[in-house]
């Protein structure tokens, strides 16, 4: 059976698999490997370390980036949150290419998360936890939104619509891009849109993801390309590029 890396015991296999993937890319013979980005189901702080995580939970507080770098110190590495990467991808060449201020909602087996794009850039927050709505405990049983949504009860859409309506109003967003890897068994997107109409006194536009489950991959690639071009510019000019 293929490795799932779902338990702490799978961490060693995960590191070896990542190192092997980097080795294969570096030995591909198509030029130097300039940069690697890894999208993870966890918030990532400014030092590049996973903080709060979905599944696998053992990523939280780990030094995943440092462990991979120890195996390949010659390759620059960037660790990114998968939902933030997906939001960036949808902004650049997906469903939100005409929006500067929006939120990407991703529902995956690893949990539910929101990526915020403000003024055309990913907003990560002080500790990289911006948009970690799956951690919120809004119901009387103090289950977090991840658990409530996994149960697929009516409370899930009620809580989610409350969170989205609040984000939409506080940030004056243009709309939401939504994607779910987890089948729901009913037209929950239409239900969510109807609930938002009831709560928010403005028009709330919801768009389906154009990139689907590949959005984090596209976003991670875009970030790696940005970093690679910046390093090339620095090598050629001797001057660090201006921050975006």
Coordinates of N, CA and C in Angstrom, one line a residue:
X1 N 0.8 -1.2 0.0 CA 0.0 0.0 0.0 C 0.9 1.2 0.0
X2 N 0.5 2.3 -0.7 CA 1.3 3.5 -0.7 C 1.3 4.2 0.7
X3 N 2.4 4.8 1.0 CA 2.6 5.5 2.3 C 1.6 6.7 2.3
X4 N 1.0 6.9 3.5 CA 0.1 8.0 3.7 C 0.7 9.1 4.6
X5 N 1.8 8.8 5.3 CA 2.5 9.7 6.2 C 1.5 10.3 7.2
X6 N 0.5 9.6 7.6 CA -0.6 10.1 8.5 C -0.2 10.1 9.9
X7 N 0.7 9.3 10.3 CA 1.1 9.2 11.8 C 2.5 9.7 12.0
X8 N 2.8 10.0 13.3 CA 4.2 10.4 13.5 C 5.2 9.4 13.1
X9 N 4.9 8.1 13.1 CA 5.8 7.1 12.7 C 6.2 7.2 11.2
X10 N 5.3 7.9 10.4 CA 5.5 8.1 9.0 C 6.4 9.3 8.7
X11 N 6.8 10.0 9.7 CA 7.6 11.2 9.5 C 8.9 10.9 8.8
X12 N 9.6 9.9 9.2 CA 10.8 9.5 8.5 C 10.6 9.2 7.1
X13 N 9.6 8.4 6.8 CA 9.3 8.1 5.4 C 8.9 9.4 4.6
X14 N 8.2 10.3 5.2 CA 7.9 11.5 4.5 C 9.2 12.3 4.2
X15 N 10.1 12.4 5.1 CA 11.3 13.1 4.9 C 12.1 12.5 3.8
X16 N 12.2 11.2 3.8 CA 12.9 10.4 2.8 C 12.3 10.6 1.4
X17 N 10.9 10.6 1.4 CA 10.2 10.8 0.1 C 10.5 12.2 -0.5
X18 N 10.5 13.2 0.4 CA 10.7 14.6 0.0 C 12.2 14.7 -0.6
X19 N 13.1 14.1 0.2 CA 14.5 14.2 -0.2 C 14.7 13.5 -1.6
X20 N 14.0 12.4 -1.8 CA 14.1 11.6 -3.0 C 13.6 12.4 -4.2
X21 N 12.4 13.1 -3.9 CA 11.8 13.9 -5.0 C 12.7 15.1 -5.4
X22 N 13.4 15.7 -4.4 CA 14.3 16.8 -4.7 C 15.5 16.3 -5.4
X23 N 16.0 15.1 -5.0 CA 17.2 14.5 -5.7 C 16.8 14.2 -7.2
X24 N 15.7 13.6 -7.4 CA 15.3 13.3 -8.8 C 15.2 14.6 -9.6
X25 N 14.6 15.6 -9.1 CA 14.5 16.9 -9.8 C 15.8 17.5 -10.1
X26 N 16.7 17.4 -9.1 CA 18.1 18.0 -9.2 C 18.9 17.3 -10.3
X27 N 18.7 15.9 -10.3 CA 19.5 15.1 -11.3 C 18.8 15.0 -12.6
X28 N 17.8 15.7 -12.9 CA 17.0 15.6 -14.1 C 17.8 16.1 -15.3
X29 N 18.8 16.8 -15.2 CA 19.7 17.3 -16.3 C 19.1 18.4 -17.1
X30 N 18.1 19.1 -16.6 CA 17.5 20.2 -17.4 C 17.9 21.6 -16.8
X31 N 19.0 21.6 -16.1 CA 19.5 22.8 -15.5 C 19.5 22.7 -14.0
X32 N 20.1 23.7 -13.3 CA 20.2 23.7 -11.9 C 18.8 23.9 -11.2
X33 N 18.7 23.2 -10.1 CA 17.5 23.3 -9.3 C 17.6 24.6 -8.5
X34 N 16.8 25.6 -8.8 CA 16.9 26.9 -8.2 C 16.2 27.0 -6.9
X35 N 15.0 26.4 -6.8 CA 14.2 26.6 -5.6 C 13.2 25.5 -5.5
X36 N 12.9 25.1 -4.3 CA 11.8 24.1 -4.0 C 10.8 24.7 -3.0
X37 N 9.5 24.5 -3.3 CA 8.5 24.9 -2.3 C 7.7 23.7 -2.0
X38 N 7.3 23.6 -0.8 CA 6.5 22.4 -0.3 C 5.3 23.0 0.4
X39 N 4.1 22.7 -0.2 CA 2.8 23.1 0.4 C 2.4 22.1 1.4
X40 N 2.1 22.6 2.6 CA 1.7 21.7 3.7 C 0.4 22.1 4.3
X41 N -0.4 21.1 4.9 CA -1.7 21.5 5.5 C -1.5 22.0 6.9
X42 N -0.8 23.1 7.0 CA -0.5 23.7 8.3 C -0.2 25.2 8.1
X43 N -0.5 26.0 9.1 CA 0.0 27.3 9.1 C 1.5 27.4 9.2
X44 N 2.1 28.3 8.6 CA 3.6 28.4 8.6 C 4.0 29.8 9.1
X45 N 4.9 29.8 10.1 CA 5.3 31.1 10.7 C 6.3 31.8 9.8
X46 N 6.8 33.0 10.3 CA 7.7 33.8 9.5 C 9.1 33.1 9.3
X47 N 9.4 32.2 10.2 CA 10.7 31.4 10.2 C 10.5 30.2 9.3
X48 N 9.4 29.9 8.7 CA 9.2 28.8 7.9 C 8.9 27.5 8.6
X49 N 8.4 27.6 9.9 CA 8.1 26.4 10.7 C 6.6 26.2 10.7
X50 N 6.1 24.9 10.6 CA 4.6 24.7 10.7 C 4.2 25.0 12.2
X51 N 3.1 25.6 12.3 CA 2.5 25.9 13.6 C 1.2 25.0 13.8
X52 N 0.1 25.6 13.8 CA -1.1 24.7 13.9 C -1.3 24.0 12.6
X53 N -1.8 22.7 12.7 CA -1.8 21.8 11.5 C -3.2 21.1 11.5
X54 N -3.5 20.6 10.3 CA -4.7 19.8 10.1 C -4.2 18.3 10.3
X55 N -4.3 17.6 9.2 CA -3.9 16.2 9.2 C -2.8 16.0 8.2
X56 N -1.6 15.5 8.5 CA -1.3 14.9 9.8 C -1.0 15.9 10.9
X57 N -1.5 15.7 12.1 CA -1.4 16.6 13.2 C 0.1 16.8 13.6
X58 N 0.9 15.8 13.4 CA 2.3 15.9 13.9 C 3.1 17.0 13.3
X59 N 2.6 17.5 12.2 CA 3.3 18.6 11.6 C 3.4 19.9 12.5
X60 N 2.4 20.0 13.4 CA 2.3 21.1 14.3 C 3.5 21.2 15.2
X61 N 4.2 22.3 15.1 CA 5.4 22.5 16.0 C 6.6 21.7 15.5
X62 N 6.5 21.1 14.3 CA 7.7 20.3 13.8 C 8.7 21.2 13.1
X63 N 9.8 20.7 12.8 CA 10.8 21.5 12.1 C 11.0 20.8 10.7
X64 N 9.9 20.7 10.0 CA 9.9 19.9 8.8 C 10.9 20.6 7.8
X65 N 10.8 21.9 7.6 CA 11.7 22.6 6.7 C 13.1 22.4 7.0
X66 N 13.5 22.5 8.3 CA 14.9 22.3 8.7 C 15.3 20.9 8.5
X67 N 14.5 19.9 8.7 CA 14.9 18.5 8.5 C 15.1 18.3 7.0
X68 N 14.3 18.8 6.1 CA 14.5 18.7 4.7 C 15.8 19.4 4.2
X69 N 16.0 20.6 4.8 CA 17.2 21.4 4.4 C 18.5 20.6 4.9
X70 N 18.4 19.9 6.0 CA 19.6 19.2 6.5 C 20.0 18.1 5.5
X71 N 19.0 17.6 4.8 CA 19.3 16.5 3.8 C 19.8 17.1 2.5
X72 N 19.3 18.3 2.1 CA 19.7 19.0 0.9 C 20.0 20.5 1.2
X73 N 21.1 20.8 1.9 CA 21.4 22.1 2.2 C 21.8 23.0 0.9
X74 N 22.0 22.3 -0.2 CA 22.4 23.0 -1.4 C 21.2 23.6 -2.2
X75 N 20.0 23.3 -1.8 CA 18.8 23.7 -2.5 C 17.9 24.6 -1.6
X76 N 17.7 25.9 -2.1 CA 16.8 26.7 -1.3 C 15.4 26.2 -1.2
X77 N 14.8 26.2 0.0 CA 13.6 25.6 0.3 C 12.6 26.6 0.9
X78 N 11.3 26.5 0.4 CA 10.3 27.4 1.0 C 9.1 26.5 1.4
X79 N 8.7 26.6 2.6 CA 7.6 25.9 3.2 C 6.4 26.8 3.2
X80 N 5.2 26.4 2.6 CA 4.1 27.3 2.5 C 2.8 26.6 2.9
X81 N 1.8 27.3 3.4 CA 0.5 26.7 3.7 C -0.2 26.4 2.4
X82 N -0.8 25.2 2.3 CA -1.4 24.8 1.0 C -2.6 25.7 0.6
X83 N -3.4 26.2 1.6 CA -4.5 27.0 1.3 C -4.1 28.4 0.8
X84 N -3.0 28.9 1.4 CA -2.5 30.2 0.9 C -2.0 30.0 -0.5
X85 N -1.3 28.9 -0.8 CA -0.8 28.7 -2.1 C -1.9 28.6 -3.1
X86 N -3.0 27.9 -2.7 CA -4.2 27.8 -3.6 C -4.8 29.2 -3.9
X87 N -4.9 30.0 -2.9 CA -5.4 31.3 -3.1 C -4.6 32.1 -4.1
X88 N -3.3 32.1 -3.9 CA -2.4 32.8 -4.9 C -2.6 32.3 -6.3
X89 N -2.7 30.9 -6.4 CA -2.9 30.4 -7.8 C -4.2 30.8 -8.4
X90 N -5.3 30.9 -7.6 CA -6.5 31.3 -8.2 C -6.5 32.8 -8.5
X91 N -5.7 33.6 -7.8 CA -5.5 35.0 -8.1 C -4.8 35.2 -9.4
X92 N -3.7 34.4 -9.7 CA -2.9 34.6 -10.8 C -3.4 34.0 -12.1
X93 N -4.0 32.8 -12.1 CA -4.6 32.3 -13.3 C -5.7 31.4 -13.0
X94 N -6.6 31.8 -12.1 CA -7.7 30.9 -11.8 C -9.0 31.7 -11.7
X95 N -9.9 31.4 -10.8 CA -11.2 32.0 -10.8 C -11.3 33.4 -10.3
X96 N -10.2 33.8 -9.6 CA -10.2 35.2 -9.0 C -9.1 36.1 -9.7
X97 N -8.9 35.9 -11.0 CA -7.9 36.7 -11.7 C -8.2 38.2 -11.8
X98 N -9.5 38.5 -11.6 CA -10.0 39.9 -11.7 C -10.3 40.5 -10.3
X99 N -9.9 39.7 -9.2 CA -10.1 40.2 -7.9 C -8.8 40.5 -7.2
X100 N -8.8 41.5 -6.3 CA -7.6 41.8 -5.5 C -7.9 41.4 -4.0
X101 N -9.1 41.5 -3.6 CA -9.5 41.2 -2.2 C -10.5 40.1 -2.2
X102 N -10.1 38.9 -1.8 CA -11.0 37.8 -1.8 C -10.5 36.8 -0.8
X103 N -11.3 35.8 -0.5 CA -10.9 34.7 0.3 C -11.1 33.4 -0.4
X104 N -10.2 32.5 -0.3 CA -10.3 31.1 -0.9 C -10.6 30.2 0.2
X105 N -11.7 29.4 0.0 CA -12.1 28.4 1.0 C -11.8 27.1 0.5
X106 N -11.0 26.3 1.2 CA -10.6 25.0 0.8 C -11.1 24.0 1.9
X107 N -11.8 23.0 1.4 CA -12.3 21.9 2.3 C -11.6 20.6 1.9
X108 N -10.7 20.1 2.7 CA -9.9 18.9 2.3 C -10.0 17.9 3.5
X109 N -9.5 16.7 3.2 CA -9.4 15.7 4.2 C -8.6 16.1 5.4
X110 N -7.7 17.1 5.2 CA -6.8 17.6 6.2 C -7.5 18.6 7.1
X111 N -8.7 19.1 6.6 CA -9.4 20.1 7.4 C -10.0 21.2 6.5
X112 N -10.5 22.2 7.1 CA -11.1 23.3 6.4 C -10.3 24.6 6.6
X113 N -9.9 25.3 5.6 CA -9.1 26.5 5.8 C -9.5 27.6 4.8
X114 N -9.0 28.8 5.1 CA -9.3 30.0 4.3 C -8.0 30.7 4.0
X115 N -7.8 31.0 2.7 CA -6.6 31.8 2.3 C -7.1 33.2 2.0
X116 N -6.5 34.2 2.5 CA -6.9 35.6 2.3 C -5.9 36.3 1.4
X117 N -6.5 36.9 0.4 CA -5.8 37.7 -0.6 C -6.3 39.2 -0.4
X118 N -5.4 40.0 0.1 CA -5.7 41.4 0.4 C -4.8 42.3 -0.4
X119 N -5.3 43.2 -1.2 CA -4.5 44.1 -2.1 C -3.7 43.2 -3.0
X120 N -4.2 42.1 -3.5 CA -3.5 41.3 -4.4 C -2.4 40.4 -3.9
X121 N -2.2 40.4 -2.5 CA -1.1 39.6 -1.9 C -1.7 38.7 -0.8
X122 N -1.0 37.6 -0.6 CA -1.5 36.7 0.5 C -1.3 37.4 1.8
X123 N -2.3 37.3 2.7 CA -2.2 37.8 4.0 C -2.0 36.7 5.0
X124 N -0.8 36.6 5.6 CA -0.5 35.4 6.5 C -0.7 35.7 7.9
X125 N -0.7 36.9 8.3 CA -0.8 37.3 9.8 C 0.5 37.2 10.5
X126 N 0.4 37.5 11.8 CA 1.6 37.6 12.6 C 2.3 36.3 12.8
X127 N 1.6 35.2 13.0 CA 2.2 33.9 13.2 C 1.8 32.9 12.1
X128 N 1.3 33.5 11.0 CA 1.0 32.6 9.8 C -0.4 31.9 10.0
X129 N -1.2 32.3 11.0 CA -2.4 31.6 11.2 C -3.6 32.3 10.6
X130 N -3.5 33.4 9.8 CA -4.6 34.0 9.2 C -5.4 33.0 8.4
X131 N -6.7 33.0 8.6 CA -7.5 32.1 7.8 C -7.7 30.7 8.4
X132 N -7.1 30.4 9.5 CA -7.2 29.1 10.1 C -8.5 28.9 10.8
X133 N -9.6 28.9 10.0 CA -11.0 28.9 10.6 C -11.3 27.5 11.1
X134 N -10.7 26.5 10.6 CA -11.0 25.2 11.1 C -10.8 25.0 12.5
X135 N -10.0 25.8 13.2 CA -9.6 25.7 14.6 C -10.7 26.4 15.5
X136 N -11.6 27.2 14.9 CA -12.6 27.9 15.7 C -13.5 26.9 16.4
X137 N -13.9 27.3 17.6 CA -14.9 26.5 18.4 C -16.1 27.4 18.6
X138 N -17.1 27.1 17.8 CA -18.3 28.0 17.8 C -19.5 27.3 18.3
X139 N -19.5 26.0 18.4 CA -20.7 25.3 18.9 C -20.6 25.1 20.4
X140 N -21.7 24.7 21.0 CA -21.8 24.6 22.4 C -21.0 23.4 23.0
X141 N -20.7 22.4 22.1 CA -19.9 21.3 22.5 C -18.4 21.6 22.4
X142 N -18.1 22.8 22.0 CA -16.7 23.2 21.8 C -15.9 22.3 20.9
X143 N -16.6 21.8 19.9 CA -15.9 21.1 18.8 C -15.4 22.2 17.8
X144 N -14.2 22.0 17.2 CA -13.8 23.0 16.3 C -14.5 22.8 14.9
X145 N -14.4 23.8 14.1 CA -15.1 23.8 12.8 C -14.7 22.6 12.0
X146 N -13.5 22.1 12.0 CA -13.1 21.0 11.3 C -13.9 19.8 11.7
X147 N -14.1 19.5 13.0 CA -14.9 18.4 13.4 C -16.3 18.5 13.1
X148 N -16.9 19.7 13.2 CA -18.3 19.9 13.0 C -18.6 19.7 11.5
X149 N -17.7 20.2 10.6 CA -17.9 20.0 9.2 C -17.7 18.5 8.8
X150 N -16.9 17.8 9.4 CA -16.7 16.4 9.1 C -17.9 15.6 9.4
X151 N -18.7 16.0 10.4 CA -19.9 15.3 10.7 C -21.1 15.6 9.8
X152 N -20.9 16.7 8.9 CA -21.8 17.0 7.9 C -23.2 17.3 8.4
X153 N -23.3 17.9 9.6 CA -24.6 18.2 10.1 C -25.0 19.6 9.7
X154 N -26.2 20.0 10.0 CA -26.7 21.3 9.6 C -25.9 22.4 10.3
X155 N -25.4 22.1 11.5 CA -24.6 23.1 12.2 C -23.4 23.5 11.4
X156 N -22.9 22.7 10.5 CA -21.7 23.0 9.8 C -21.9 24.2 8.9
X157 N -22.9 24.2 8.1 CA -23.2 25.3 7.2 C -23.6 26.5 7.9
X158 N -24.3 26.4 9.0 CA -24.6 27.6 9.8 C -23.4 28.2 10.4
X159 N -22.5 27.5 10.9 CA -21.2 28.0 11.5 C -20.3 28.6 10.4
X160 N -20.3 27.9 9.2 CA -19.4 28.3 8.1 C -20.0 29.6 7.5
X161 N -21.3 29.7 7.4 CA -21.9 30.9 6.8 C -21.6 32.1 7.8
X162 N -21.6 31.9 9.1 CA -21.4 32.9 10.0 C -19.9 33.4 9.9
X163 N -19.0 32.5 9.8 CA -17.6 32.9 9.6 C -17.4 33.6 8.3
X164 N -17.9 33.1 7.2 CA -17.7 33.8 5.9 C -18.4 35.2 5.9
X165 N -19.6 35.3 6.4 CA -20.3 36.5 6.5 C -19.5 37.6 7.3
X166 N -18.9 37.1 8.4 CA -18.1 38.1 9.2 C -16.9 38.5 8.4
X167 N -16.2 37.6 7.8 CA -14.9 37.9 7.1 C -15.3 38.8 5.9
X168 N -16.4 38.5 5.2 CA -16.8 39.3 4.0 C -17.0 40.8 4.4
X169 N -17.7 40.9 5.6 CA -18.1 42.3 6.0 C -17.0 43.0 6.6
X170 N -16.2 42.4 7.5 CA -15.1 43.1 8.1 C -14.0 43.5 7.1
X171 N -13.7 42.7 6.1 CA -12.7 43.0 5.2 C -13.2 43.6 3.9
X172 N -14.5 43.7 3.7 CA -15.1 44.3 2.5 C -14.5 43.5 1.2
X173 N -14.7 42.2 1.2 CA -14.1 41.4 0.2 C -15.0 41.5 -1.1
X174 N -14.3 41.1 -2.2 CA -15.1 41.1 -3.5 C -15.8 39.8 -3.6
X175 N -15.4 38.7 -2.9 CA -16.1 37.5 -3.0 C -15.3 36.3 -2.5
X176 N -15.7 35.1 -2.7 CA -15.1 33.9 -2.3 C -14.9 32.9 -3.4
X177 N -13.7 32.2 -3.4 CA -13.5 31.1 -4.3 C -13.5 29.9 -3.4
X178 N -14.3 28.9 -3.8 CA -14.5 27.7 -3.0 C -14.1 26.4 -3.7
X179 N -13.5 25.5 -3.0 CA -13.2 24.2 -3.5 C -13.3 23.1 -2.4
X180 N -13.9 22.0 -2.7 CA -14.0 20.9 -1.7 C -13.5 19.6 -2.3
X181 N -12.5 19.0 -1.7 CA -12.1 17.7 -2.1 C -13.0 16.6 -1.6
X182 N -13.7 16.9 -0.5 CA -14.5 16.0 0.2 C -15.9 16.0 -0.3
X183 N -16.5 15.0 -0.9 CA -17.8 15.0 -1.3 C -18.8 15.2 -0.2
X184 N -19.9 15.9 -0.4 CA -20.8 16.3 0.6 C -22.1 15.5 0.6
X185 N -22.6 15.1 -0.6 CA -23.8 14.3 -0.6 C -25.0 15.2 -0.8
X186 N -24.8 16.5 -0.9 CA -25.9 17.4 -1.2 C -25.4 18.7 -1.7
X187 N -26.2 19.6 -2.4 CA -25.7 20.8 -3.0 C -25.4 21.9 -2.0
X188 N -24.3 21.6 -1.2 CA -24.0 22.5 0.0 C -23.6 23.9 -0.5
X189 N -22.9 24.0 -1.6 CA -22.5 25.3 -2.1 C -23.7 26.2 -2.3
X190 N -24.7 25.6 -2.9 CA -26.0 26.4 -3.2 C -26.6 26.8 -1.8
X191 N -26.6 25.9 -0.9 CA -27.1 26.1 0.5 C -26.3 27.2 1.1
X192 N -25.0 27.2 1.0 CA -24.2 28.2 1.6 C -24.4 29.6 1.0
X193 N -24.6 29.6 -0.3 CA -24.9 30.9 -0.9 C -26.2 31.5 -0.5
X194 N -27.2 30.6 -0.3 CA -28.5 31.0 0.2 C -28.4 31.6 1.6
X195 N -27.7 30.9 2.5 CA -27.5 31.3 3.8 C -26.8 32.7 3.9
X196 N -25.8 32.9 3.1 CA -25.1 34.1 3.1 C -26.0 35.3 2.6
X197 N -26.9 35.0 1.7 CA -27.8 36.0 1.3 C -28.7 36.5 2.4
X198 N -29.1 35.5 3.3 CA -29.9 35.8 4.4 C -29.2 36.6 5.5
X199 N -27.9 36.5 5.6 CA -27.2 37.1 6.7 C -26.6 38.4 6.3
X200 N -26.0 38.5 5.1 CA -25.3 39.7 4.7 C -26.2 40.6 3.8
X201 N -26.2 41.9 4.2 CA -27.1 42.8 3.4 C -26.5 43.3 2.1
X202 N -25.5 42.7 1.6 CA -24.9 43.0 0.3 C -24.8 41.7 -0.5
X203 N -24.5 41.9 -1.8 CA -24.4 40.8 -2.7 C -23.0 40.1 -2.4
X204 N -23.1 38.8 -2.1 CA -21.9 38.0 -1.9 C -21.7 37.1 -3.1
X205 N -20.6 37.2 -3.8 CA -20.3 36.4 -5.0 C -19.4 35.2 -4.6
X206 N -19.9 34.0 -4.9 CA -19.2 32.8 -4.7 C -18.8 32.2 -6.0
X207 N -17.5 31.8 -6.2 CA -17.1 31.2 -7.4 C -16.4 29.9 -7.1
X208 N -16.7 28.9 -8.0 CA -16.0 27.6 -7.9 C -14.6 27.7 -8.3
X209 N -13.7 27.0 -7.7 CA -12.3 27.0 -8.0 C -12.1 26.6 -9.5
X210 N -11.3 27.3 -10.2 CA -11.0 26.9 -11.6 C -9.9 25.8 -11.6
X211 N -9.0 25.8 -10.6 CA -7.9 24.9 -10.6 C -8.1 23.7 -9.8
X212 N -9.2 23.6 -9.0 CA -9.5 22.4 -8.3 C -8.5 21.9 -7.4
X213 N -8.3 20.6 -7.2 CA -7.3 20.1 -6.3 C -5.9 20.4 -6.6
X214 N -5.6 20.9 -7.8 CA -4.2 21.2 -8.2 C -3.8 22.6 -7.8
X215 N -4.8 23.4 -7.2 CA -4.5 24.8 -6.9 C -3.3 25.0 -6.0
X216 N -3.1 24.2 -4.9 CA -1.9 24.3 -4.1 C -0.6 24.0 -4.8
X217 N -0.7 23.1 -5.8 CA 0.5 22.8 -6.6 C 0.9 24.0 -7.5
X218 N -0.1 24.6 -8.1 CA 0.1 25.7 -8.9 C 0.7 26.9 -8.1
X219 N 0.1 27.1 -6.9 CA 0.5 28.2 -6.1 C 1.9 28.0 -5.6
X220 N 2.3 26.8 -5.2 CA 3.6 26.5 -4.7 C 4.6 26.7 -5.8
X221 N 4.3 26.3 -7.0 CA 5.1 26.5 -8.2 C 5.4 28.0 -8.4
X222 N 4.3 28.8 -8.3 CA 4.4 30.2 -8.5 C 5.4 30.8 -7.5
X223 N 5.3 30.4 -6.3 CA 6.1 31.0 -5.2 C 7.6 30.5 -5.5
X224 N 7.8 29.3 -5.9 CA 9.1 28.8 -6.2 C 9.7 29.6 -7.4
X225 N 8.9 29.9 -8.4 CA 9.4 30.6 -9.5 C 9.8 32.1 -9.1
X226 N 8.9 32.7 -8.3 CA 9.2 34.0 -7.8 C 10.5 34.1 -7.1
X227 N 10.8 33.1 -6.2 CA 12.0 33.1 -5.4 C 13.2 32.8 -6.3
X228 N 13.0 31.9 -7.3 CA 14.1 31.6 -8.2 C 14.5 32.8 -9.1
X229 N 13.5 33.5 -9.6 CA 13.8 34.7 -10.4 C 14.5 35.8 -9.6
X230 N 14.1 35.9 -8.3 CA 14.7 36.9 -7.4 C 16.2 36.5 -7.2
X231 N 16.5 35.2 -7.0 CA 17.9 34.8 -6.8 C 18.7 35.0 -8.1
X232 N 18.1 34.8 -9.3 CA 18.8 35.0 -10.5 C 19.1 36.5 -10.7
X233 N 18.1 37.3 -10.4 CA 18.3 38.8 -10.5 C 19.4 39.3 -9.5
X234 N 19.4 38.7 -8.3 CA 20.5 39.0 -7.4 C 21.9 38.6 -7.9
X235 N 21.9 37.4 -8.5 CA 23.2 36.9 -9.0 C 23.7 37.8 -10.2
X236 N 22.8 38.2 -11.0 CA 23.2 39.0 -12.2 C 23.5 40.4 -11.9
X237 N 22.7 41.0 -11.0 CA 22.9 42.5 -10.7 C 23.7 42.7 -9.5
X238 N 23.8 41.7 -8.6 CA 24.5 41.9 -7.3 C 23.6 42.8 -6.3
X239 N 22.4 43.1 -6.7 CA 21.5 43.9 -5.9 C 20.3 43.0 -5.5
X240 N 19.9 43.0 -4.3 CA 18.7 42.3 -3.9 C 17.5 43.0 -4.5
X241 N 16.5 42.2 -5.1 CA 15.3 42.8 -5.6 C 14.5 43.5 -4.6
X242 N 13.7 44.5 -4.9 CA 12.8 45.2 -4.0 C 11.7 44.2 -3.5
X243 N 11.3 44.4 -2.3 CA 10.2 43.5 -1.8 C 8.9 43.9 -2.5
X244 N 8.1 42.9 -2.8 CA 6.8 43.1 -3.6 C 5.9 43.9 -2.7

